[in-house]
Amino acid sequence: MIENNNLEADYKFMKEALIEAKKSLKAGGIPIGAILVKDGIIVGRGHNNLFQKNSSILHAEMDCIENSGRLKGKDYKRCTLYTTLSPCEMCSGTIILYKIPRVVIGENENLHGPENCLTKSGVELENLDLPECKELLGNYIAENPDLWNNEIERIQK
């Protein structure tokens, strides 16, 4: 069970991830955002930049970790990654590679990544199941089904 002060911090940092998701949407991208927090301080921000930067890998989590700069290995072990959506295989692999011990997701209904892979690797996973995260991406999917389906085709079976 999460302590109340952790839960308050989780909601606070998820609001920041939502700000990033909205930045992506405003710039013509998929509304997914992420924040990397070390010892209660934001050290990285990112959002989905696939379309904006014509990238194959700049999912919100990847963009966030890239924007965090070259942290030391011991620093990643003191971080929590906040992401508005359940991480895909690529992003989950990066989380495991850098040994980020905790991930807080906004929702996993629009996309359910390999969460069991994260937890089996020792990552603490918390799903806040936030309606705002579901609605933001859900509305995007409803309005842009071809773009979303093309992207999902790349990352799913």
PDB file of N, CA, C and O in Angstrom, residues 17-92:
ATOM      1  N   ALA A  17       3.154  15.267 -15.891  1.00  0.00           N
ATOM      2  CA  ALA A  17       3.191  14.387 -17.070  1.00  0.00           C
ATOM      3  C   ALA A  17       2.031  14.725 -18.012  1.00  0.00           C
ATOM      4  O   ALA A  17       2.197  14.713 -19.246  1.00  0.00           O
ATOM      5  N   LEU A  18       0.881  15.062 -17.453  1.00  0.00           N
ATOM      6  CA  LEU A  18      -0.258  15.468 -18.273  1.00  0.00           C
ATOM      7  C   LEU A  18       0.019  16.772 -19.021  1.00  0.00           C
ATOM      8  O   LEU A  18      -0.402  16.935 -20.167  1.00  0.00           O
ATOM      9  N   ILE A  19       0.737  17.681 -18.391  1.00  0.00           N
ATOM     10  CA  ILE A  19       1.138  18.920 -19.075  1.00  0.00           C
ATOM     11  C   ILE A  19       1.969  18.572 -20.303  1.00  0.00           C
ATOM     12  O   ILE A  19       1.786  19.140 -21.384  1.00  0.00           O
ATOM     13  N   GLU A  20       2.883  17.622 -20.144  1.00  0.00           N
ATOM     14  CA  GLU A  20       3.704  17.178 -21.279  1.00  0.00           C
ATOM     15  C   GLU A  20       2.847  16.542 -22.371  1.00  0.00           C
ATOM     16  O   GLU A  20       3.071  16.776 -23.558  1.00  0.00           O
ATOM     17  N   ALA A  21       1.871  15.729 -21.969  1.00  0.00           N
ATOM     18  CA  ALA A  21       0.984  15.093 -22.947  1.00  0.00           C
ATOM     19  C   ALA A  21       0.228  16.144 -23.754  1.00  0.00           C
ATOM     20  O   ALA A  21       0.088  16.027 -24.978  1.00  0.00           O
ATOM     21  N   LYS A  22      -0.219  17.176 -23.082  1.00  0.00           N
ATOM     22  CA  LYS A  22      -0.959  18.247 -23.767  1.00  0.00           C
ATOM     23  C   LYS A  22      -0.045  19.048 -24.690  1.00  0.00           C
ATOM     24  O   LYS A  22      -0.483  19.529 -25.734  1.00  0.00           O
ATOM     25  N   LYS A  23       1.230  19.183 -24.328  1.00  0.00           N
ATOM     26  CA  LYS A  23       2.204  19.832 -25.222  1.00  0.00           C
ATOM     27  C   LYS A  23       2.318  19.050 -26.521  1.00  0.00           C
ATOM     28  O   LYS A  23       2.380  19.627 -27.603  1.00  0.00           O
ATOM     29  N   SER A  24       2.375  17.728 -26.405  1.00  0.00           N
ATOM     30  CA  SER A  24       2.472  16.888 -27.591  1.00  0.00           C
ATOM     31  C   SER A  24       1.246  17.068 -28.474  1.00  0.00           C
ATOM     32  O   SER A  24       1.364  17.250 -29.691  1.00  0.00           O
ATOM     33  N   LEU A  25       0.071  17.040 -27.880  1.00  0.00           N
ATOM     34  CA  LEU A  25      -1.167  17.213 -28.634  1.00  0.00           C
ATOM     35  C   LEU A  25      -1.193  18.558 -29.341  1.00  0.00           C
ATOM     36  O   LEU A  25      -1.514  18.643 -30.536  1.00  0.00           O
ATOM     37  N   LYS A  26      -0.809  19.603 -28.631  1.00  0.00           N
ATOM     38  CA  LYS A  26      -0.807  20.953 -29.208  1.00  0.00           C
ATOM     39  C   LYS A  26       0.162  21.057 -30.391  1.00  0.00           C
ATOM     40  O   LYS A  26      -0.070  21.803 -31.333  1.00  0.00           O
ATOM     41  N   ALA A  27       1.239  20.269 -30.348  1.00  0.00           N
ATOM     42  CA  ALA A  27       2.240  20.295 -31.418  1.00  0.00           C
ATOM     43  C   ALA A  27       1.929  19.287 -32.532  1.00  0.00           C
ATOM     44  O   ALA A  27       2.757  19.065 -33.407  1.00  0.00           O
ATOM     45  N   GLY A  28       0.753  18.659 -32.480  1.00  0.00           N
ATOM     46  CA  GLY A  28       0.372  17.724 -33.527  1.00  0.00           C
ATOM     47  C   GLY A  28       0.746  16.284 -33.276  1.00  0.00           C
ATOM     48  O   GLY A  28       0.728  15.465 -34.186  1.00  0.00           O
ATOM     49  N   GLY A  29       1.084  15.965 -32.025  1.00  0.00           N
ATOM     50  CA  GLY A  29       1.514  14.614 -31.690  1.00  0.00           C
ATOM     51  C   GLY A  29       0.501  13.851 -30.865  1.00  0.00           C
ATOM     52  O   GLY A  29      -0.582  14.348 -30.544  1.00  0.00           O
ATOM     53  N   ILE A  30       0.879  12.646 -30.514  1.00  0.00           N
ATOM     54  CA  ILE A  30       0.045  11.779 -29.683  1.00  0.00           C
ATOM     55  C   ILE A  30       0.163  12.260 -28.239  1.00  0.00           C
ATOM     56  O   ILE A  30       1.272  12.450 -27.739  1.00  0.00           O
ATOM     57  N   PRO A  31      -0.964  12.479 -27.546  1.00  0.00           N
ATOM     58  CA  PRO A  31      -0.923  13.062 -26.203  1.00  0.00           C
ATOM     59  C   PRO A  31      -0.528  12.069 -25.102  1.00  0.00           C
ATOM     60  O   PRO A  31      -1.365  11.549 -24.369  1.00  0.00           O
ATOM     61  N   ILE A  32       0.771  11.828 -25.023  1.00  0.00           N
ATOM     62  CA  ILE A  32       1.330  10.995 -23.962  1.00  0.00           C
ATOM     63  C   ILE A  32       2.513  11.767 -23.387  1.00  0.00           C
ATOM     64  O   ILE A  32       3.328  12.300 -24.146  1.00  0.00           O
ATOM     65  N   GLY A  33       2.596  11.841 -22.072  1.00  0.00           N
ATOM     66  CA  GLY A  33       3.670  12.593 -21.436  1.00  0.00           C
ATOM     67  C   GLY A  33       4.337  11.796 -20.332  1.00  0.00           C
ATOM     68  O   GLY A  33       3.763  10.837 -19.808  1.00  0.00           O
ATOM     69  N   ALA A  34       5.563  12.210 -19.994  1.00  0.00           N
ATOM     70  CA  ALA A  34       6.318  11.514 -18.949  1.00  0.00           C
ATOM     71  C   ALA A  34       7.206  12.504 -18.194  1.00  0.00           C
ATOM     72  O   ALA A  34       7.640  13.517 -18.750  1.00  0.00           O
ATOM     73  N   ILE A  35       7.464  12.170 -16.943  1.00  0.00           N
ATOM     74  CA  ILE A  35       8.317  12.955 -16.047  1.00  0.00           C
ATOM     75  C   ILE A  35       9.232  11.973 -15.312  1.00  0.00           C
ATOM     76  O   ILE A  35       8.774  10.934 -14.850  1.00  0.00           O
ATOM     77  N   LEU A  36      10.509  12.306 -15.190  1.00  0.00           N
ATOM     78  CA  LEU A  36      11.432  11.512 -14.382  1.00  0.00           C
ATOM     79  C   LEU A  36      11.759  12.320 -13.133  1.00  0.00           C
ATOM     80  O   LEU A  36      12.179  13.478 -13.227  1.00  0.00           O
ATOM     81  N   VAL A  37      11.558  11.702 -11.977  1.00  0.00           N
ATOM     82  CA  VAL A  37      11.731  12.381 -10.689  1.00  0.00           C
ATOM     83  C   VAL A  37      12.783  11.633  -9.877  1.00  0.00           C
ATOM     84  O   VAL A  37      12.706  10.419  -9.704  1.00  0.00           O
ATOM     85  N   LYS A  38      13.765  12.388  -9.396  1.00  0.00           N
ATOM     86  CA  LYS A  38      14.798  11.829  -8.517  1.00  0.00           C
ATOM     87  C   LYS A  38      14.740  12.555  -7.185  1.00  0.00           C
ATOM     88  O   LYS A  38      14.854  13.782  -7.133  1.00  0.00           O
ATOM     89  N   ASP A  39      14.540  11.817  -6.129  1.00  0.00           N
ATOM     90  CA  ASP A  39      14.503  12.392  -4.774  1.00  0.00           C
ATOM     91  C   ASP A  39      13.527  13.570  -4.682  1.00  0.00           C
ATOM     92  O   ASP A  39      13.818  14.596  -4.064  1.00  0.00           O
ATOM     93  N   GLY A  40      12.377  13.435  -5.324  1.00  0.00           N
ATOM     94  CA  GLY A  40      11.342  14.466  -5.246  1.00  0.00           C
ATOM     95  C   GLY A  40      11.532  15.654  -6.169  1.00  0.00           C
ATOM     96  O   GLY A  40      10.764  16.607  -6.106  1.00  0.00           O
ATOM     97  N   ILE A  41      12.531  15.612  -7.039  1.00  0.00           N
ATOM     98  CA  ILE A  41      12.816  16.729  -7.962  1.00  0.00           C
ATOM     99  C   ILE A  41      12.728  16.225  -9.398  1.00  0.00           C
ATOM    100  O   ILE A  41      13.303  15.189  -9.733  1.00  0.00           O
ATOM    101  N   ILE A  42      12.031  16.971 -10.236  1.00  0.00           N
ATOM    102  CA  ILE A  42      11.929  16.612 -11.649  1.00  0.00           C
ATOM    103  C   ILE A  42      13.287  16.809 -12.305  1.00  0.00           C
ATOM    104  O   ILE A  42      13.845  17.893 -12.279  1.00  0.00           O
ATOM    105  N   VAL A  43      13.803  15.724 -12.902  1.00  0.00           N
ATOM    106  CA  VAL A  43      15.095  15.800 -13.594  1.00  0.00           C
ATOM    107  C   VAL A  43      14.940  15.628 -15.104  1.00  0.00           C
ATOM    108  O   VAL A  43      15.899  15.825 -15.849  1.00  0.00           O
ATOM    109  N   GLY A  44      13.735  15.268 -15.544  1.00  0.00           N
ATOM    110  CA  GLY A  44      13.505  15.115 -16.972  1.00  0.00           C
ATOM    111  C   GLY A  44      12.027  15.201 -17.299  1.00  0.00           C
ATOM    112  O   GLY A  44      11.178  14.793 -16.504  1.00  0.00           O
ATOM    113  N   ARG A  45      11.765  15.764 -18.472  1.00  0.00           N
ATOM    114  CA  ARG A  45      10.404  15.884 -18.982  1.00  0.00           C
ATOM    115  C   ARG A  45      10.409  15.434 -20.425  1.00  0.00           C
ATOM    116  O   ARG A  45      11.387  15.654 -21.136  1.00  0.00           O
ATOM    117  N   GLY A  46       9.318  14.855 -20.846  1.00  0.00           N
ATOM    118  CA  GLY A  46       9.238  14.481 -22.245  1.00  0.00           C
ATOM    119  C   GLY A  46       7.811  14.162 -22.646  1.00  0.00           C
ATOM    120  O   GLY A  46       6.942  13.962 -21.806  1.00  0.00           O
ATOM    121  N   HIS A  47       7.603  14.157 -23.941  1.00  0.00           N
ATOM    122  CA  HIS A  47       6.305  13.766 -24.473  1.00  0.00           C
ATOM    123  C   HIS A  47       6.506  13.064 -25.802  1.00  0.00           C
ATOM    124  O   HIS A  47       7.585  13.090 -26.375  1.00  0.00           O
ATOM    125  N   ASN A  48       5.465  12.423 -26.238  1.00  0.00           N
ATOM    126  CA  ASN A  48       5.537  11.691 -27.486  1.00  0.00           C
ATOM    127  C   ASN A  48       5.918  12.661 -28.600  1.00  0.00           C
ATOM    128  O   ASN A  48       5.269  13.675 -28.799  1.00  0.00           O
ATOM    129  N   ASN A  49       7.016  12.360 -29.288  1.00  0.00           N
ATOM    130  CA  ASN A  49       7.541  13.206 -30.357  1.00  0.00           C
ATOM    131  C   ASN A  49       7.712  12.437 -31.664  1.00  0.00           C
ATOM    132  O   ASN A  49       8.555  12.775 -32.484  1.00  0.00           O
ATOM    133  N   LEU A  50       6.922  11.384 -31.847  1.00  0.00           N
ATOM    134  CA  LEU A  50       7.058  10.568 -33.049  1.00  0.00           C
ATOM    135  C   LEU A  50       6.813  11.379 -34.317  1.00  0.00           C
ATOM    136  O   LEU A  50       7.615  11.329 -35.256  1.00  0.00           O
ATOM    137  N   PHE A  51       5.710  12.096 -34.350  1.00  0.00           N
ATOM    138  CA  PHE A  51       5.359  12.851 -35.555  1.00  0.00           C
ATOM    139  C   PHE A  51       6.140  14.155 -35.649  1.00  0.00           C
ATOM    140  O   PHE A  51       6.612  14.526 -36.720  1.00  0.00           O
ATOM    141  N   GLN A  52       6.290  14.834 -34.520  1.00  0.00           N
ATOM    142  CA  GLN A  52       6.942  16.135 -34.524  1.00  0.00           C
ATOM    143  C   GLN A  52       8.392  16.047 -34.980  1.00  0.00           C
ATOM    144  O   GLN A  52       8.905  16.939 -35.635  1.00  0.00           O
ATOM    145  N   LYS A  53       9.076  14.962 -34.625  1.00  0.00           N
ATOM    146  CA  LYS A  53      10.495  14.815 -34.961  1.00  0.00           C
ATOM    147  C   LYS A  53      10.739  13.680 -35.957  1.00  0.00           C
ATOM    148  O   LYS A  53      11.879  13.272 -36.147  1.00  0.00           O
ATOM    149  N   ASN A  54       9.651  13.189 -36.554  1.00  0.00           N
ATOM    150  CA  ASN A  54       9.743  12.093 -37.522  1.00  0.00           C
ATOM    151  C   ASN A  54      10.620  10.957 -36.973  1.00  0.00           C
ATOM    152  O   ASN A  54      11.551  10.505 -37.608  1.00  0.00           O
ATOM    153  N   SER A  55      10.289  10.547 -35.757  1.00  0.00           N
ATOM    154  CA  SER A  55      11.085   9.565 -35.030  1.00  0.00           C
ATOM    155  C   SER A  55      10.358   8.231 -34.922  1.00  0.00           C
ATOM    156  O   SER A  55       9.132   8.179 -34.887  1.00  0.00           O
ATOM    157  N   SER A  56      11.132   7.189 -34.833  1.00  0.00           N
ATOM    158  CA  SER A  56      10.578   5.857 -34.583  1.00  0.00           C
ATOM    159  C   SER A  56      10.611   5.494 -33.105  1.00  0.00           C
ATOM    160  O   SER A  56       9.974   4.526 -32.696  1.00  0.00           O
ATOM    161  N   ILE A  57      11.371   6.221 -32.308  1.00  0.00           N
ATOM    162  CA  ILE A  57      11.572   5.810 -30.916  1.00  0.00           C
ATOM    163  C   ILE A  57      11.220   6.854 -29.857  1.00  0.00           C
ATOM    164  O   ILE A  57      11.251   6.536 -28.668  1.00  0.00           O
ATOM    165  N   LEU A  58      10.863   8.052 -30.238  1.00  0.00           N
ATOM    166  CA  LEU A  58      10.631   9.084 -29.222  1.00  0.00           C
ATOM    167  C   LEU A  58       9.233   9.007 -28.619  1.00  0.00           C
ATOM    168  O   LEU A  58       8.430   9.930 -28.711  1.00  0.00           O
ATOM    169  N   HIS A  59       8.972   7.869 -27.965  1.00  0.00           N
ATOM    170  CA  HIS A  59       7.795   7.775 -27.123  1.00  0.00           C
ATOM    171  C   HIS A  59       8.030   8.717 -25.947  1.00  0.00           C
ATOM    172  O   HIS A  59       9.163   9.150 -25.695  1.00  0.00           O
ATOM    173  N   ALA A  60       6.991   9.020 -25.207  1.00  0.00           N
ATOM    174  CA  ALA A  60       7.120   9.980 -24.102  1.00  0.00           C
ATOM    175  C   ALA A  60       8.206   9.569 -23.112  1.00  0.00           C
ATOM    176  O   ALA A  60       9.014  10.392 -22.685  1.00  0.00           O
ATOM    177  N   GLU A  61       8.234   8.285 -22.763  1.00  0.00           N
ATOM    178  CA  GLU A  61       9.209   7.814 -21.780  1.00  0.00           C
ATOM    179  C   GLU A  61      10.636   7.941 -22.311  1.00  0.00           C
ATOM    180  O   GLU A  61      11.546   8.345 -21.580  1.00  0.00           O
ATOM    181  N   MET A  62      10.823   7.598 -23.570  1.00  0.00           N
ATOM    182  CA  MET A  62      12.157   7.679 -24.189  1.00  0.00           C
ATOM    183  C   MET A  62      12.600   9.140 -24.294  1.00  0.00           C
ATOM    184  O   MET A  62      13.752   9.468 -24.012  1.00  0.00           O
ATOM    185  N   ASP A  63      11.681  10.015 -24.693  1.00  0.00           N
ATOM    186  CA  ASP A  63      11.980  11.441 -24.801  1.00  0.00           C
ATOM    187  C   ASP A  63      12.352  12.006 -23.430  1.00  0.00           C
ATOM    188  O   ASP A  63      13.314  12.766 -23.291  1.00  0.00           O
ATOM    189  N   CYS A  64      11.608  11.603 -22.414  1.00  0.00           N
ATOM    190  CA  CYS A  64      11.865  12.055 -21.046  1.00  0.00           C
ATOM    191  C   CYS A  64      13.246  11.620 -20.565  1.00  0.00           C
ATOM    192  O   CYS A  64      14.017  12.431 -20.027  1.00  0.00           O
ATOM    193  N   ILE A  65      13.564  10.344 -20.762  1.00  0.00           N
ATOM    194  CA  ILE A  65      14.866   9.840 -20.320  1.00  0.00           C
ATOM    195  C   ILE A  65      15.987  10.523 -21.100  1.00  0.00           C
ATOM    196  O   ILE A  65      17.008  10.919 -20.523  1.00  0.00           O
ATOM    197  N   GLU A  66      15.793  10.715 -22.396  1.00  0.00           N
ATOM    198  CA  GLU A  66      16.791  11.428 -23.210  1.00  0.00           C
ATOM    199  C   GLU A  66      16.990  12.857 -22.698  1.00  0.00           C
ATOM    200  O   GLU A  66      18.113  13.339 -22.577  1.00  0.00           O
ATOM    201  N   ASN A  67      15.890  13.522 -22.376  1.00  0.00           N
ATOM    202  CA  ASN A  67      15.964  14.905 -21.894  1.00  0.00           C
ATOM    203  C   ASN A  67      16.525  15.025 -20.483  1.00  0.00           C
ATOM    204  O   ASN A  67      16.843  16.123 -20.035  1.00  0.00           O
ATOM    205  N   SER A  68      16.654  13.904 -19.792  1.00  0.00           N
ATOM    206  CA  SER A  68      17.232  13.908 -18.441  1.00  0.00           C
ATOM    207  C   SER A  68      18.751  14.020 -18.474  1.00  0.00           C
ATOM    208  O   SER A  68      19.374  14.236 -17.444  1.00  0.00           O
ATOM    209  N   GLY A  69      19.334  13.851 -19.661  1.00  0.00           N
ATOM    210  CA  GLY A  69      20.789  13.893 -19.770  1.00  0.00           C
ATOM    211  C   GLY A  69      21.399  12.578 -19.316  1.00  0.00           C
ATOM    212  O   GLY A  69      20.703  11.601 -19.084  1.00  0.00           O
ATOM    213  N   ARG A  70      22.697  12.578 -19.192  1.00  0.00           N
ATOM    214  CA  ARG A  70      23.404  11.351 -18.824  1.00  0.00           C
ATOM    215  C   ARG A  70      23.533  11.256 -17.301  1.00  0.00           C
ATOM    216  O   ARG A  70      24.555  11.636 -16.734  1.00  0.00           O
ATOM    217  N   LEU A  71      22.496  10.752 -16.685  1.00  0.00           N
ATOM    218  CA  LEU A  71      22.551  10.529 -15.245  1.00  0.00           C
ATOM    219  C   LEU A  71      23.469   9.348 -14.957  1.00  0.00           C
ATOM    220  O   LEU A  71      23.682   8.488 -15.813  1.00  0.00           O
ATOM    221  N   LYS A  72      23.964   9.278 -13.764  1.00  0.00           N
ATOM    222  CA  LYS A  72      24.767   8.126 -13.337  1.00  0.00           C
ATOM    223  C   LYS A  72      23.822   6.968 -13.034  1.00  0.00           C
ATOM    224  O   LYS A  72      22.654   7.170 -12.698  1.00  0.00           O
ATOM    225  N   GLY A  73      24.347   5.769 -13.145  1.00  0.00           N
ATOM    226  CA  GLY A  73      23.542   4.583 -12.860  1.00  0.00           C
ATOM    227  C   GLY A  73      22.897   4.632 -11.491  1.00  0.00           C
ATOM    228  O   GLY A  73      21.726   4.282 -11.329  1.00  0.00           O
ATOM    229  N   LYS A  74      23.656   5.095 -10.509  1.00  0.00           N
ATOM    230  CA  LYS A  74      23.103   5.159  -9.145  1.00  0.00           C
ATOM    231  C   LYS A  74      21.966   6.174  -9.051  1.00  0.00           C
ATOM    232  O   LYS A  74      21.083   6.041  -8.212  1.00  0.00           O
ATOM    233  N   ASP A  75      21.975   7.183  -9.937  1.00  0.00           N
ATOM    234  CA  ASP A  75      20.899   8.179  -9.927  1.00  0.00           C
ATOM    235  C   ASP A  75      19.583   7.580 -10.429  1.00  0.00           C
ATOM    236  O   ASP A  75      18.518   7.831  -9.859  1.00  0.00           O
ATOM    237  N   TYR A  76      19.649   6.802 -11.509  1.00  0.00           N
ATOM    238  CA  TYR A  76      18.431   6.177 -12.035  1.00  0.00           C
ATOM    239  C   TYR A  76      17.775   5.297 -10.973  1.00  0.00           C
ATOM    240  O   TYR A  76      16.548   5.189 -10.918  1.00  0.00           O
ATOM    241  N   LYS A  77      18.582   4.690 -10.128  1.00  0.00           N
ATOM    242  CA  LYS A  77      18.055   3.801  -9.089  1.00  0.00           C
ATOM    243  C   LYS A  77      17.305   4.564  -7.999  1.00  0.00           C
ATOM    244  O   LYS A  77      16.671   3.950  -7.138  1.00  0.00           O
ATOM    245  N   ARG A  78      17.364   5.891  -8.042  1.00  0.00           N
ATOM    246  CA  ARG A  78      16.662   6.739  -7.069  1.00  0.00           C
ATOM    247  C   ARG A  78      15.506   7.488  -7.727  1.00  0.00           C
ATOM    248  O   ARG A  78      14.991   8.459  -7.166  1.00  0.00           O
ATOM    249  N   CYS A  79      15.099   7.040  -8.910  1.00  0.00           N
ATOM    250  CA  CYS A  79      14.086   7.748  -9.685  1.00  0.00           C
ATOM    251  C   CYS A  79      12.746   7.019  -9.714  1.00  0.00           C
ATOM    252  O   CYS A  79      12.673   5.812  -9.533  1.00  0.00           O
ATOM    253  N   THR A  80      11.741   7.813  -9.977  1.00  0.00           N
ATOM    254  CA  THR A  80      10.413   7.312 -10.332  1.00  0.00           C
ATOM    255  C   THR A  80      10.069   7.927 -11.679  1.00  0.00           C
ATOM    256  O   THR A  80      10.263   9.132 -11.878  1.00  0.00           O
ATOM    257  N   LEU A  81       9.564   7.092 -12.585  1.00  0.00           N
ATOM    258  CA  LEU A  81       9.108   7.570 -13.881  1.00  0.00           C
ATOM    259  C   LEU A  81       7.589   7.653 -13.843  1.00  0.00           C
ATOM    260  O   LEU A  81       6.923   6.674 -13.487  1.00  0.00           O
ATOM    261  N   TYR A  82       7.067   8.817 -14.174  1.00  0.00           N
ATOM    262  CA  TYR A  82       5.625   9.044 -14.260  1.00  0.00           C
ATOM    263  C   TYR A  82       5.269   9.138 -15.731  1.00  0.00           C
ATOM    264  O   TYR A  82       5.871   9.927 -16.466  1.00  0.00           O
ATOM    265  N   THR A  83       4.315   8.327 -16.168  1.00  0.00           N
ATOM    266  CA  THR A  83       3.907   8.334 -17.558  1.00  0.00           C
ATOM    267  C   THR A  83       2.392   8.225 -17.637  1.00  0.00           C
ATOM    268  O   THR A  83       1.778   7.480 -16.856  1.00  0.00           O
ATOM    269  N   THR A  84       1.805   8.965 -18.552  1.00  0.00           N
ATOM    270  CA  THR A  84       0.347   9.003 -18.635  1.00  0.00           C
ATOM    271  C   THR A  84      -0.243   7.711 -19.176  1.00  0.00           C
ATOM    272  O   THR A  84      -1.444   7.502 -19.071  1.00  0.00           O
ATOM    273  N   LEU A  85       0.587   6.835 -19.755  1.00  0.00           N
ATOM    274  CA  LEU A  85       0.110   5.594 -20.362  1.00  0.00           C
ATOM    275  C   LEU A  85       1.043   4.447 -20.002  1.00  0.00           C
ATOM    276  O   LEU A  85       2.254   4.645 -19.869  1.00  0.00           O
ATOM    277  N   SER A  86       0.513   3.266 -19.906  1.00  0.00           N
ATOM    278  CA  SER A  86       1.310   2.067 -19.637  1.00  0.00           C
ATOM    279  C   SER A  86       2.428   1.952 -20.675  1.00  0.00           C
ATOM    280  O   SER A  86       2.180   2.012 -21.872  1.00  0.00           O
ATOM    281  N   PRO A  87       3.684   1.801 -20.237  1.00  0.00           N
ATOM    282  CA  PRO A  87       4.809   1.761 -21.173  1.00  0.00           C
ATOM    283  C   PRO A  87       4.770   0.530 -22.095  1.00  0.00           C
ATOM    284  O   PRO A  87       4.420  -0.563 -21.668  1.00  0.00           O
ATOM    285  N   CYS A  88       5.157   0.744 -23.351  1.00  0.00           N
ATOM    286  CA  CYS A  88       5.252  -0.343 -24.329  1.00  0.00           C
ATOM    287  C   CYS A  88       6.502  -1.180 -24.046  1.00  0.00           C
ATOM    288  O   CYS A  88       7.252  -0.906 -23.107  1.00  0.00           O
ATOM    289  N   GLU A  89       6.757  -2.158 -24.892  1.00  0.00           N
ATOM    290  CA  GLU A  89       7.913  -3.041 -24.728  1.00  0.00           C
ATOM    291  C   GLU A  89       9.233  -2.276 -24.767  1.00  0.00           C
ATOM    292  O   GLU A  89      10.128  -2.523 -23.961  1.00  0.00           O
ATOM    293  N   MET A  90       9.360  -1.348 -25.724  1.00  0.00           N
ATOM    294  CA  MET A  90      10.609  -0.585 -25.854  1.00  0.00           C
ATOM    295  C   MET A  90      10.865   0.253 -24.595  1.00  0.00           C
ATOM    296  O   MET A  90      11.967   0.237 -24.041  1.00  0.00           O
ATOM    297  N   CYS A  91       9.846   0.964 -24.173  1.00  0.00           N
ATOM    298  CA  CYS A  91      10.007   1.827 -23.003  1.00  0.00           C
ATOM    299  C   CYS A  91      10.207   1.010 -21.734  1.00  0.00           C
ATOM    300  O   CYS A  91      11.019   1.369 -20.877  1.00  0.00           O
ATOM    301  N   SER A  92       9.501  -0.117 -21.626  1.00  0.00           N
ATOM    302  CA  SER A  92       9.690  -1.002 -20.475  1.00  0.00           C
ATOM    303  C   SER A  92      11.111  -1.546 -20.441  1.00  0.00           C
ATOM    304  O   SER A  92      11.729  -1.620 -19.377  1.00  0.00           O
TER     305      SER A  92
END
